[in-house]
Amino acid sequence: MRRPQRGGSKLREQLSNHDKKGEAVEHRESIHGEWSSRWVFVLAAAGSAVGLGNIWKFPYIAGENGGGAFVLVYLLCIALVGIPIMMAEVLLGRRGRRSPINTLRFLTQEGHHHPAWEYLGWAGVVAGFLILSYYSVIAGWALSYLVWHITGTFQGIDAAGAQQFFADLTGSPERLLAWHTIFMVMTTLVVARGVRSGLEQAVRVMMPALFVLLLVLVGYAATTGHFGEGLAFLFTPDFHRLSGNSVLIALGHAFFTLSLGMGAIMVYGSYMPHGASISRSTLMIAGADTLVALLAGMAIFPVVFANGLEPGAGPGLLFQTLPLAFGQMPWGSLFGALFFLLVTFAAWTSAISLVEPTVAWLVENHGFTRAWAALATGLAAWVLGLATIFSFNIGADWTLFAHCQIEAGVEVCSGGKTAFDLLDYLTSNIMLPLGGLVIALFAGWVMQRRLVQEELRLYGKGFEVWYFVLRYLSPVAMIVVFLGAIGIL
Ligand code: PHE
């Protein structure tokens, strides 16, 4: 990134300039700097989007929600809701050129709108912080698997053995805490130093490498003799298996996987060069993200079926299946180590974007240096991460919303949600889609059409179609999904 001057004074000056003249200052640049080109924006945003959501979460929620029909709904959500809202989020960021909180403040002042829209920025900061707290714990699992592959632990392992390794890891709060701490320190360090060329360079190499390795894994999956079964599970829709709640999970995941609804993409948009095309960049980011998720599913499910495992195994799915594949293929330890290195890296570039909106705001409004802002945010999320750590061991039965019945005089409860389940459900399925809905309403109904079009630089039919989808289709689809999930429809 190029960095112009630092500090909050330029921001205050811009805000007051703007007040005096009553119009926007054109061609502004963020005080935090700007990506060196459109490509760097695409890479950084793809780095944010492609993460644990694609490789860890997508396969296991597809497995839990019955496969094909869920995948189809997820793809529809990406196309009809995710992509249009991503364009809106980037354009708000680029117009505001500030942290999401200040961008919303600026845009509401610019258009003399109600100040309540500013809460969107605040909700995003809270959501990012909640997500980071558990994201870091799961990324810690990937780190631990990286080390296990380096030491050749999984050579020739069977399904029961792989499950045991996972159970031992998640059963130990000390080990989870150690890996969570390492990952949080990694994230804080990069954010503290700024999203500089080191990271840009690394993303350039790591992203294509991840892609190639996924192809290798899909190639291996094709040799298991259960490839067809895996593909049929992922791509043959059976709508009987789809509940209202599954549809909400698919919608929530579309937001989660594209990093939408909490300001991560907005803040990256605020560092985007002025002339770059938002619509083309967005299509590339969403396309890459979807491809990675589908490849991960195609690599995992054949292994699941070949080893008689359960597709609905939950959050451990990736970690219980891929070691089997790596344990059996030639050069497995090497490929396994490389794969988990890339997963760690993908998680790292996503975690950074979860903190960036908060850090940018602390720097702008509270005179923090980047380093202190990163430390404060990282530390707070690290502490909250304990709730997720304990969800897998000593706190596994500290649950809410369990269904309890009396069976033979004894109360039996099931389906309770742990702290991790609650954090995940609240952020992905409620906060991010609501954030996205507010973004759609703000860009589609509140901001002046002229300003929106000017920032998007999209004219003719393309603009009309996008604008219609953003104003009507996306919000209505989201409201229908919400109502469906709470059982009203
Ligand atoms: N998109 C990231 C993933 O798929 C997670 C994320 C969500 C990152 C929200 C930033 C904001 O792993």
Coordinates of C-alpha atoms and ligand atoms in Angstrom, one line a residue:
M1 CA 0.0 0.0 0.0
R2 CA 1.0 3.5 -0.5
R3 CA 0.7 5.5 2.6
P4 CA 0.1 9.2 2.7
Q5 CA 0.4 11.1 5.9
R6 CA -0.9 9.5 9.1
G7 CA -3.0 10.6 12.0
G8 CA -6.5 11.7 12.5
S9 CA -6.2 15.4 11.7
K10 CA -6.7 15.0 8.0
L11 CA -9.9 13.1 8.6
R12 CA -11.3 15.8 10.9
E13 CA -10.3 18.4 8.4
Q14 CA -12.1 16.6 5.6
L15 CA -15.2 16.1 7.7
S16 CA -15.3 19.8 8.6
N17 CA -14.4 20.9 5.0
H18 CA -17.2 18.8 3.8
D19 CA -19.6 20.4 6.4
K20 CA -18.7 23.9 5.3
K21 CA -19.0 23.3 1.6
G22 CA -21.8 20.9 1.8
E23 CA -20.4 18.6 -0.8
A24 CA -17.9 15.8 -1.1
V25 CA -14.2 16.4 -1.5
E26 CA -13.4 14.5 -4.7
H27 CA -10.6 12.1 -5.3
R28 CA -9.8 11.8 -1.6
E29 CA -7.5 9.1 -0.3
S30 CA -7.7 7.2 2.9
I31 CA -5.3 8.4 5.6
H32 CA -4.2 4.8 5.9
G33 CA -3.0 4.6 2.4
E34 CA -4.2 3.0 -0.8
W35 CA -3.6 -0.4 -2.6
S36 CA -0.9 0.0 -5.2
S37 CA -3.2 -1.3 -7.9
R38 CA -6.6 -2.8 -8.6
W39 CA -5.0 -6.2 -8.6
V40 CA -3.8 -5.8 -5.1
F41 CA -7.3 -4.9 -4.0
V42 CA -8.6 -8.0 -5.7
L43 CA -5.9 -10.1 -4.1
A44 CA -6.4 -8.6 -0.7
A45 CA -10.2 -9.0 -0.8
A46 CA -9.9 -12.5 -2.1
G47 CA -7.5 -13.1 0.7
S48 CA -10.1 -11.9 3.1
A49 CA -12.9 -13.9 1.5
V50 CA -11.0 -17.2 1.0
G51 CA -10.4 -18.7 4.4
L52 CA -11.7 -21.2 6.9
G53 CA -15.1 -20.4 5.7
N54 CA -14.4 -22.1 2.4
I55 CA -12.2 -25.0 3.4
W56 CA -13.4 -25.8 6.9
K57 CA -16.9 -24.5 7.3
F58 CA -18.5 -24.9 3.9
P59 CA -17.9 -28.7 3.7
Y60 CA -19.2 -29.4 7.2
I61 CA -22.3 -27.3 7.0
A62 CA -23.1 -28.7 3.6
G63 CA -22.7 -32.2 5.2
E64 CA -24.9 -31.2 8.2
N65 CA -27.6 -29.8 6.0
G66 CA -27.9 -32.7 3.6
G67 CA -25.7 -31.7 0.6
G68 CA -27.0 -30.8 -2.8
A69 CA -30.0 -28.7 -2.1
F70 CA -28.1 -26.7 0.5
V71 CA -25.3 -26.2 -2.0
L72 CA -27.7 -25.0 -4.6
V73 CA -29.3 -22.5 -2.2
Y74 CA -25.9 -21.3 -1.1
L75 CA -24.9 -20.7 -4.8
L76 CA -28.1 -18.8 -5.3
C77 CA -27.5 -16.7 -2.2
I78 CA -24.0 -15.8 -3.5
A79 CA -25.3 -14.8 -6.9
L80 CA -28.5 -12.9 -6.0
V81 CA -27.5 -11.5 -2.6
G82 CA -23.8 -11.8 -2.0
I83 CA -22.4 -10.3 -5.2
P84 CA -24.8 -7.3 -5.4
I85 CA -24.2 -6.4 -1.8
M86 CA -20.5 -6.8 -2.1
M87 CA -20.5 -4.2 -4.9
A88 CA -22.5 -1.9 -2.6
E89 CA -20.2 -2.5 0.3
V90 CA -17.1 -1.7 -1.7
L91 CA -18.6 1.4 -3.2
L92 CA -19.6 2.8 0.2
G93 CA -16.0 2.2 1.4
R94 CA -14.5 3.8 -1.6
R95 CA -16.7 6.8 -1.4
G96 CA -16.2 7.2 2.4
R97 CA -12.4 6.5 2.3
R98 CA -12.4 5.8 6.1
S99 CA -13.0 3.1 8.6
P100 CA -16.6 1.8 8.3
I101 CA -17.8 3.8 11.3
N102 CA -16.5 7.0 9.9
T103 CA -17.5 6.1 6.4
L104 CA -21.1 5.8 7.5
R105 CA -20.8 9.0 9.5
F106 CA -19.4 10.8 6.4
L107 CA -21.9 9.4 4.0
T108 CA -24.9 10.3 6.3
Q109 CA -23.6 13.8 6.7
E110 CA -22.9 14.2 3.0
G111 CA -26.4 13.3 2.1
H112 CA -28.1 14.8 5.2
H113 CA -29.5 11.4 6.2
H114 CA -30.5 10.2 9.6
P115 CA -27.5 9.6 11.9
A116 CA -28.9 6.2 12.9
W117 CA -27.3 4.7 9.8
E118 CA -24.0 5.1 11.6
Y119 CA -24.9 2.1 13.9
L120 CA -24.1 -0.1 10.9
G121 CA -20.4 0.6 11.3
W122 CA -20.6 -0.1 15.1
A123 CA -22.4 -3.4 14.6
G124 CA -19.7 -4.4 12.1
V125 CA -16.9 -3.7 14.6
V126 CA -18.7 -5.9 17.2
A127 CA -19.3 -8.7 14.7
G128 CA -15.7 -8.7 13.5
F129 CA -14.5 -9.0 17.0
L130 CA -16.8 -11.8 17.9
I131 CA -15.9 -13.7 14.7
L132 CA -12.2 -13.3 15.3
S133 CA -12.5 -14.8 18.8
Y134 CA -13.5 -18.2 17.5
Y135 CA -11.8 -18.0 14.1
S136 CA -8.5 -17.8 15.8
V137 CA -9.2 -21.0 17.8
I138 CA -10.1 -22.9 14.6
A139 CA -7.1 -21.5 12.8
G140 CA -5.1 -22.9 15.7
W141 CA -6.3 -26.4 14.8
A142 CA -4.9 -25.9 11.4
L143 CA -1.6 -24.9 12.9
S144 CA -1.5 -28.0 15.0
Y145 CA -2.3 -30.2 12.0
L146 CA 0.5 -28.5 10.1
V147 CA 3.0 -29.5 12.7
W148 CA 1.5 -33.0 12.9
H149 CA 2.0 -33.4 9.2
I150 CA 5.5 -32.2 9.3
T151 CA 6.4 -34.8 11.9
G152 CA 4.7 -37.5 9.8
T153 CA 2.1 -38.4 12.5
F154 CA -0.6 -39.4 10.1
Q155 CA 1.3 -42.0 8.0
G156 CA -1.0 -44.9 7.3
I157 CA -3.6 -43.8 9.8
D158 CA -7.2 -45.1 9.8
A159 CA -10.5 -43.4 10.4
A160 CA -10.7 -44.2 14.1
G161 CA -7.2 -43.0 14.6
A162 CA -7.9 -39.7 12.8
Q163 CA -11.0 -39.1 15.0
Q164 CA -8.9 -39.9 18.1
F165 CA -6.3 -37.2 17.2
F166 CA -9.0 -34.7 16.7
A167 CA -10.8 -35.6 20.0
D168 CA -7.5 -35.4 21.9
L169 CA -6.7 -32.0 20.5
T170 CA -10.1 -30.4 21.1
G171 CA -10.3 -32.1 24.5
S172 CA -7.3 -30.3 25.7
P173 CA -7.9 -26.6 26.7
E174 CA -4.1 -26.1 27.2
R175 CA -3.2 -27.2 23.7
L176 CA -6.1 -25.2 22.1
L177 CA -5.0 -22.2 24.1
A178 CA -1.4 -22.4 23.0
W179 CA -2.3 -22.6 19.3
H180 CA -5.0 -19.9 19.6
T181 CA -2.4 -17.7 21.2
I182 CA 0.1 -18.3 18.5
F183 CA -2.4 -17.5 15.8
M184 CA -3.6 -14.3 17.5
V185 CA 0.0 -13.1 17.9
M186 CA 0.6 -13.7 14.1
T187 CA -2.6 -11.8 13.2
T188 CA -1.8 -8.9 15.6
L189 CA 1.8 -8.6 14.3
V190 CA 0.7 -8.3 10.7
V191 CA -2.0 -5.8 11.4
A192 CA 0.4 -3.8 13.6
R193 CA 2.9 -3.5 10.8
G194 CA 0.2 -2.4 8.3
V195 CA -1.1 -4.4 5.3
R196 CA 2.2 -3.8 3.6
S197 CA 4.0 -5.3 0.6
G198 CA 5.2 -8.4 2.6
L199 CA 1.6 -9.6 2.8
E200 CA 0.7 -8.5 -0.7
Q201 CA 3.6 -10.6 -2.0
A202 CA 2.7 -13.6 0.1
V203 CA -0.9 -13.5 -1.0
R204 CA 0.3 -13.5 -4.6
V205 CA 2.1 -16.8 -4.1
M206 CA 0.0 -18.5 -1.5
M207 CA -3.4 -18.1 -3.2
P208 CA -2.5 -19.9 -6.4
A209 CA -0.6 -22.5 -4.4
L210 CA -3.6 -23.2 -2.3
F211 CA -5.6 -23.6 -5.5
V212 CA -3.1 -26.1 -7.0
L213 CA -3.0 -28.1 -3.8
L214 CA -6.8 -28.3 -3.7
L215 CA -6.7 -29.7 -7.3
V216 CA -4.1 -32.3 -6.2
L217 CA -6.5 -33.3 -3.4
V218 CA -9.5 -33.5 -5.8
G219 CA -7.3 -35.7 -8.0
Y220 CA -6.6 -38.0 -5.0
A221 CA -10.3 -38.0 -4.2
A222 CA -11.0 -39.2 -7.7
T223 CA -8.9 -42.3 -7.0
T224 CA -10.8 -43.3 -3.9
G225 CA -13.5 -45.1 -5.9
H226 CA -16.2 -42.9 -4.2
F227 CA -15.7 -39.8 -6.3
G228 CA -19.1 -40.1 -7.9
E229 CA -20.8 -40.6 -4.6
G230 CA -19.1 -37.5 -3.2
L231 CA -20.2 -35.4 -6.3
A232 CA -23.7 -36.7 -6.1
F233 CA -23.9 -35.8 -2.5
L234 CA -22.7 -32.2 -3.2
F235 CA -24.6 -31.6 -6.5
T236 CA -27.8 -33.6 -6.5
P237 CA -30.5 -31.5 -4.7
D238 CA -32.9 -33.3 -2.4
F239 CA -35.2 -30.6 -1.2
H240 CA -36.7 -32.8 1.5
R241 CA -33.5 -32.4 3.5
L242 CA -33.8 -28.6 3.5
S243 CA -35.4 -26.8 6.4
G244 CA -36.1 -23.1 6.9
N245 CA -33.1 -23.0 9.2
S246 CA -30.8 -24.6 6.6
V247 CA -31.8 -21.9 4.1
L248 CA -30.8 -19.2 6.7
I249 CA -27.5 -21.1 7.3
A250 CA -26.9 -21.0 3.5
L251 CA -27.6 -17.3 3.4
G252 CA -25.5 -16.6 6.5
H253 CA -22.7 -18.5 5.0
A254 CA -22.8 -16.5 1.7
F255 CA -22.1 -13.5 3.9
F256 CA -19.5 -15.2 6.0
T257 CA -17.5 -16.6 3.1
L258 CA -17.5 -13.3 1.1
S259 CA -16.6 -11.4 4.3
L260 CA -19.7 -9.2 3.9
G261 CA -21.9 -7.3 6.3
M262 CA -19.3 -6.2 8.9
G263 CA -17.1 -3.7 7.1
A264 CA -14.1 -5.9 6.2
I265 CA -14.8 -5.5 2.5
M266 CA -15.8 -1.8 3.1
V267 CA -12.5 -1.0 4.7
Y268 CA -10.6 -2.7 1.9
G269 CA -12.7 -0.8 -0.6
S270 CA -11.7 2.4 1.1
Y271 CA -8.1 1.7 0.1
M272 CA -9.1 0.9 -3.5
P273 CA -7.7 3.2 -6.3
H274 CA -10.2 5.6 -7.7
G275 CA -10.5 4.4 -11.3
A276 CA -10.7 0.6 -10.7
S277 CA -13.9 -1.2 -11.7
I278 CA -15.8 -2.4 -8.6
S279 CA -18.1 -4.7 -10.5
R280 CA -15.4 -6.6 -12.3
S281 CA -13.3 -6.9 -9.2
T282 CA -16.2 -8.2 -7.2
L283 CA -17.0 -10.9 -9.8
M284 CA -13.5 -12.1 -9.7
I285 CA -13.4 -12.2 -5.9
A286 CA -16.7 -14.0 -5.6
G287 CA -15.8 -16.4 -8.4
A288 CA -12.5 -17.4 -6.8
D289 CA -14.1 -17.8 -3.4
T290 CA -16.9 -20.1 -4.7
L291 CA -14.5 -22.2 -6.7
V292 CA -12.3 -22.8 -3.6
A293 CA -15.3 -23.9 -1.5
L294 CA -16.6 -26.3 -4.2
L295 CA -13.1 -27.8 -4.7
A296 CA -12.8 -28.3 -0.9
G297 CA -16.1 -30.1 -0.9
M298 CA -15.0 -32.2 -3.9
A299 CA -11.8 -33.2 -2.1
I300 CA -13.5 -34.0 1.2
F301 CA -16.7 -35.9 0.5
P302 CA -15.2 -38.8 -1.5
V303 CA -12.8 -39.4 1.3
V304 CA -15.7 -39.3 3.8
F305 CA -17.6 -42.0 1.9
A306 CA -14.6 -44.1 1.1
N307 CA -13.9 -44.4 4.8
G308 CA -17.5 -44.8 6.0
L309 CA -17.4 -41.5 7.8
E310 CA -20.4 -39.3 8.6
P311 CA -20.9 -36.3 6.3
G312 CA -22.7 -34.5 9.2
A313 CA -19.7 -34.9 11.6
G314 CA -19.7 -31.2 12.3
P315 CA -16.7 -28.8 12.8
G316 CA -14.2 -31.7 12.9
L317 CA -15.0 -32.9 9.4
L318 CA -12.0 -31.4 7.6
F319 CA -9.6 -32.5 10.4
Q320 CA -10.9 -36.0 10.5
T321 CA -11.0 -36.7 6.8
L322 CA -8.0 -35.1 5.1
P323 CA -5.3 -36.7 7.3
L324 CA -6.7 -40.0 6.0
A325 CA -6.1 -38.9 2.4
F326 CA -2.6 -37.6 3.2
G327 CA -1.9 -40.7 5.3
Q328 CA -2.5 -42.9 2.3
M329 CA -1.1 -40.9 -0.7
P330 CA 2.5 -40.9 -1.7
W331 CA 4.4 -37.9 -0.3
G332 CA 1.4 -37.5 2.0
S333 CA 3.3 -35.9 4.9
L334 CA 4.8 -33.3 2.6
F335 CA 1.5 -32.5 0.8
G336 CA -0.4 -32.5 4.2
A337 CA 2.1 -30.1 5.7
L338 CA 1.9 -27.9 2.7
F339 CA -1.9 -28.0 2.7
F340 CA -2.3 -27.0 6.3
L341 CA 0.3 -24.3 5.8
L342 CA -1.9 -22.8 3.1
V343 CA -5.0 -23.2 5.2
T344 CA -3.3 -21.4 8.0
F345 CA -2.3 -18.7 5.5
A346 CA -5.8 -18.4 4.1
A347 CA -7.1 -18.0 7.7
W348 CA -4.4 -15.5 8.5
T349 CA -5.3 -13.2 5.5
S350 CA -9.0 -13.4 6.6
A351 CA -8.3 -12.7 10.3
I352 CA -6.4 -9.6 9.4
S353 CA -9.5 -8.2 7.6
L354 CA -11.6 -9.0 10.6
V355 CA -9.5 -6.6 12.8
E356 CA -8.9 -3.9 10.2
P357 CA -12.2 -2.0 10.6
T358 CA -11.7 -1.7 14.4
V359 CA -8.0 -0.8 14.0
A360 CA -8.7 1.9 11.4
W361 CA -11.3 3.4 13.6
L362 CA -9.1 3.4 16.7
V363 CA -6.4 5.1 14.7
E364 CA -8.7 7.7 13.2
N365 CA -10.7 8.6 16.2
H366 CA -8.6 7.9 19.2
G367 CA -5.2 8.7 18.1
F368 CA -3.9 5.1 18.6
T369 CA -0.9 4.0 16.6
R370 CA -1.6 1.0 14.4
A371 CA 0.5 -1.2 16.8
W372 CA -1.5 -0.3 19.9
A373 CA -4.8 -0.5 18.1
A374 CA -3.9 -4.0 16.9
L375 CA -2.7 -5.1 20.3
A376 CA -5.8 -3.9 22.1
T377 CA -8.2 -5.6 19.6
G378 CA -6.2 -8.8 19.4
L379 CA -6.0 -9.0 23.2
A380 CA -9.7 -8.6 23.7
A381 CA -10.5 -11.2 21.0
W382 CA -8.0 -13.5 22.5
V383 CA -9.7 -13.4 25.9
L384 CA -13.1 -14.0 24.3
G385 CA -11.6 -16.9 22.5
L386 CA -11.5 -18.8 25.8
A387 CA -15.3 -19.2 25.5
T388 CA -14.8 -21.2 22.2
I389 CA -11.9 -23.2 23.6
F390 CA -14.0 -24.4 26.5
S391 CA -16.9 -25.2 24.3
F392 CA -15.0 -28.3 23.1
N393 CA -14.0 -29.6 26.5
I394 CA -14.7 -28.5 30.0
G395 CA -17.5 -26.3 28.9
A396 CA -19.1 -28.7 26.4
D397 CA -22.3 -28.9 28.4
W398 CA -22.6 -25.2 29.3
T399 CA -25.3 -24.9 26.6
L400 CA -28.4 -23.0 25.9
F401 CA -31.6 -23.9 23.9
A402 CA -31.3 -27.7 24.6
H403 CA -34.4 -29.8 24.0
C404 CA -34.9 -31.8 27.2
Q405 CA -37.2 -34.8 27.7
I406 CA -37.9 -37.1 30.6
E407 CA -37.0 -40.6 29.6
A408 CA -37.5 -43.4 32.1
G409 CA -37.6 -40.9 34.9
V410 CA -34.3 -39.3 33.8
E411 CA -34.0 -35.9 32.1
V412 CA -32.2 -36.3 28.7
C413 CA -31.2 -33.1 26.9
S414 CA -29.9 -32.8 23.3
G415 CA -29.2 -30.1 20.7
G416 CA -27.9 -27.6 23.2
K417 CA -25.8 -24.8 21.7
T418 CA -22.3 -24.3 23.2
A419 CA -20.7 -20.8 23.4
F420 CA -18.9 -21.6 20.1
D421 CA -22.2 -22.6 18.4
L422 CA -23.9 -19.4 19.7
L423 CA -21.1 -17.1 18.6
D424 CA -21.1 -18.7 15.2
Y425 CA -24.9 -18.7 14.8
L426 CA -25.3 -15.1 16.0
T427 CA -22.5 -13.7 13.8
S428 CA -23.0 -15.6 10.6
N429 CA -26.7 -16.1 10.5
I430 CA -27.9 -13.0 12.2
M431 CA -25.4 -10.1 12.4
L432 CA -23.8 -10.4 8.9
P433 CA -27.1 -10.8 7.0
L434 CA -28.6 -7.9 8.9
G435 CA -25.5 -5.8 8.3
G436 CA -25.8 -6.7 4.6
L437 CA -29.5 -5.8 4.6
V438 CA -28.7 -2.4 6.0
I439 CA -26.0 -1.9 3.4
A440 CA -28.4 -2.8 0.6
L441 CA -31.1 -0.4 2.0
F442 CA -28.5 2.4 2.5
A443 CA -26.9 2.1 -1.0
G444 CA -30.2 1.3 -2.7
W445 CA -32.7 3.6 -1.1
V446 CA -31.0 6.2 1.0
M447 CA -28.0 7.4 -0.9
Q448 CA -28.6 9.5 -4.0
R449 CA -28.6 7.4 -7.1
R450 CA -26.2 9.8 -8.8
L451 CA -23.6 9.3 -6.2
V452 CA -23.9 5.6 -6.2
Q453 CA -23.6 5.5 -10.0
E454 CA -20.7 7.9 -10.0
E455 CA -18.7 5.7 -7.6
L456 CA -19.6 2.4 -9.3
R457 CA -19.0 3.8 -12.8
L458 CA -21.4 1.3 -14.2
Y459 CA -23.8 2.6 -16.8
G460 CA -26.6 1.3 -19.0
K461 CA -28.3 -2.0 -18.5
G462 CA -25.6 -3.3 -16.2
F463 CA -26.3 -0.6 -13.7
E464 CA -30.1 -1.0 -14.0
V465 CA -30.0 -4.7 -13.3
W466 CA -27.7 -4.4 -10.3
Y467 CA -29.7 -1.5 -8.9
F468 CA -32.9 -3.4 -9.2
V469 CA -31.5 -6.5 -7.6
L470 CA -30.0 -4.4 -4.7
R471 CA -33.2 -2.5 -4.0
Y472 CA -35.8 -5.2 -4.4
L473 CA -34.6 -8.7 -4.9
S474 CA -31.8 -9.0 -2.3
P475 CA -33.7 -7.3 0.6
V476 CA -36.9 -9.3 -0.1
A477 CA -35.0 -12.5 -0.4
M478 CA -33.3 -11.9 2.9
I479 CA -36.5 -11.0 4.7
V480 CA -38.2 -14.1 3.3
V481 CA -35.3 -16.3 4.5
F482 CA -35.4 -14.7 8.0
L483 CA -39.2 -15.2 8.3
G484 CA -38.8 -18.8 7.0
A485 CA -36.2 -19.6 9.6
I486 CA -38.3 -18.4 12.5
G487 CA -41.2 -20.4 11.2
I488 CA -43.4 -17.6 10.1
L489 CA -43.5 -18.6 6.4
Ligands
PHE1 N1 -14.6 -14.8 4.6 C1 -13.8 -15.4 5.7 C2 -13.7 -16.9 5.4 O1 -14.4 -17.4 4.6 C3 -14.2 -15.1 7.0 C4 -14.5 -13.6 7.3 C5 -15.8 -13.2 7.6 C6 -13.5 -12.7 7.1 C7 -16.1 -11.9 7.8 C8 -13.8 -11.3 7.3 C9 -15.1 -10.9 7.6 O2 -13.1 -17.6 6.1

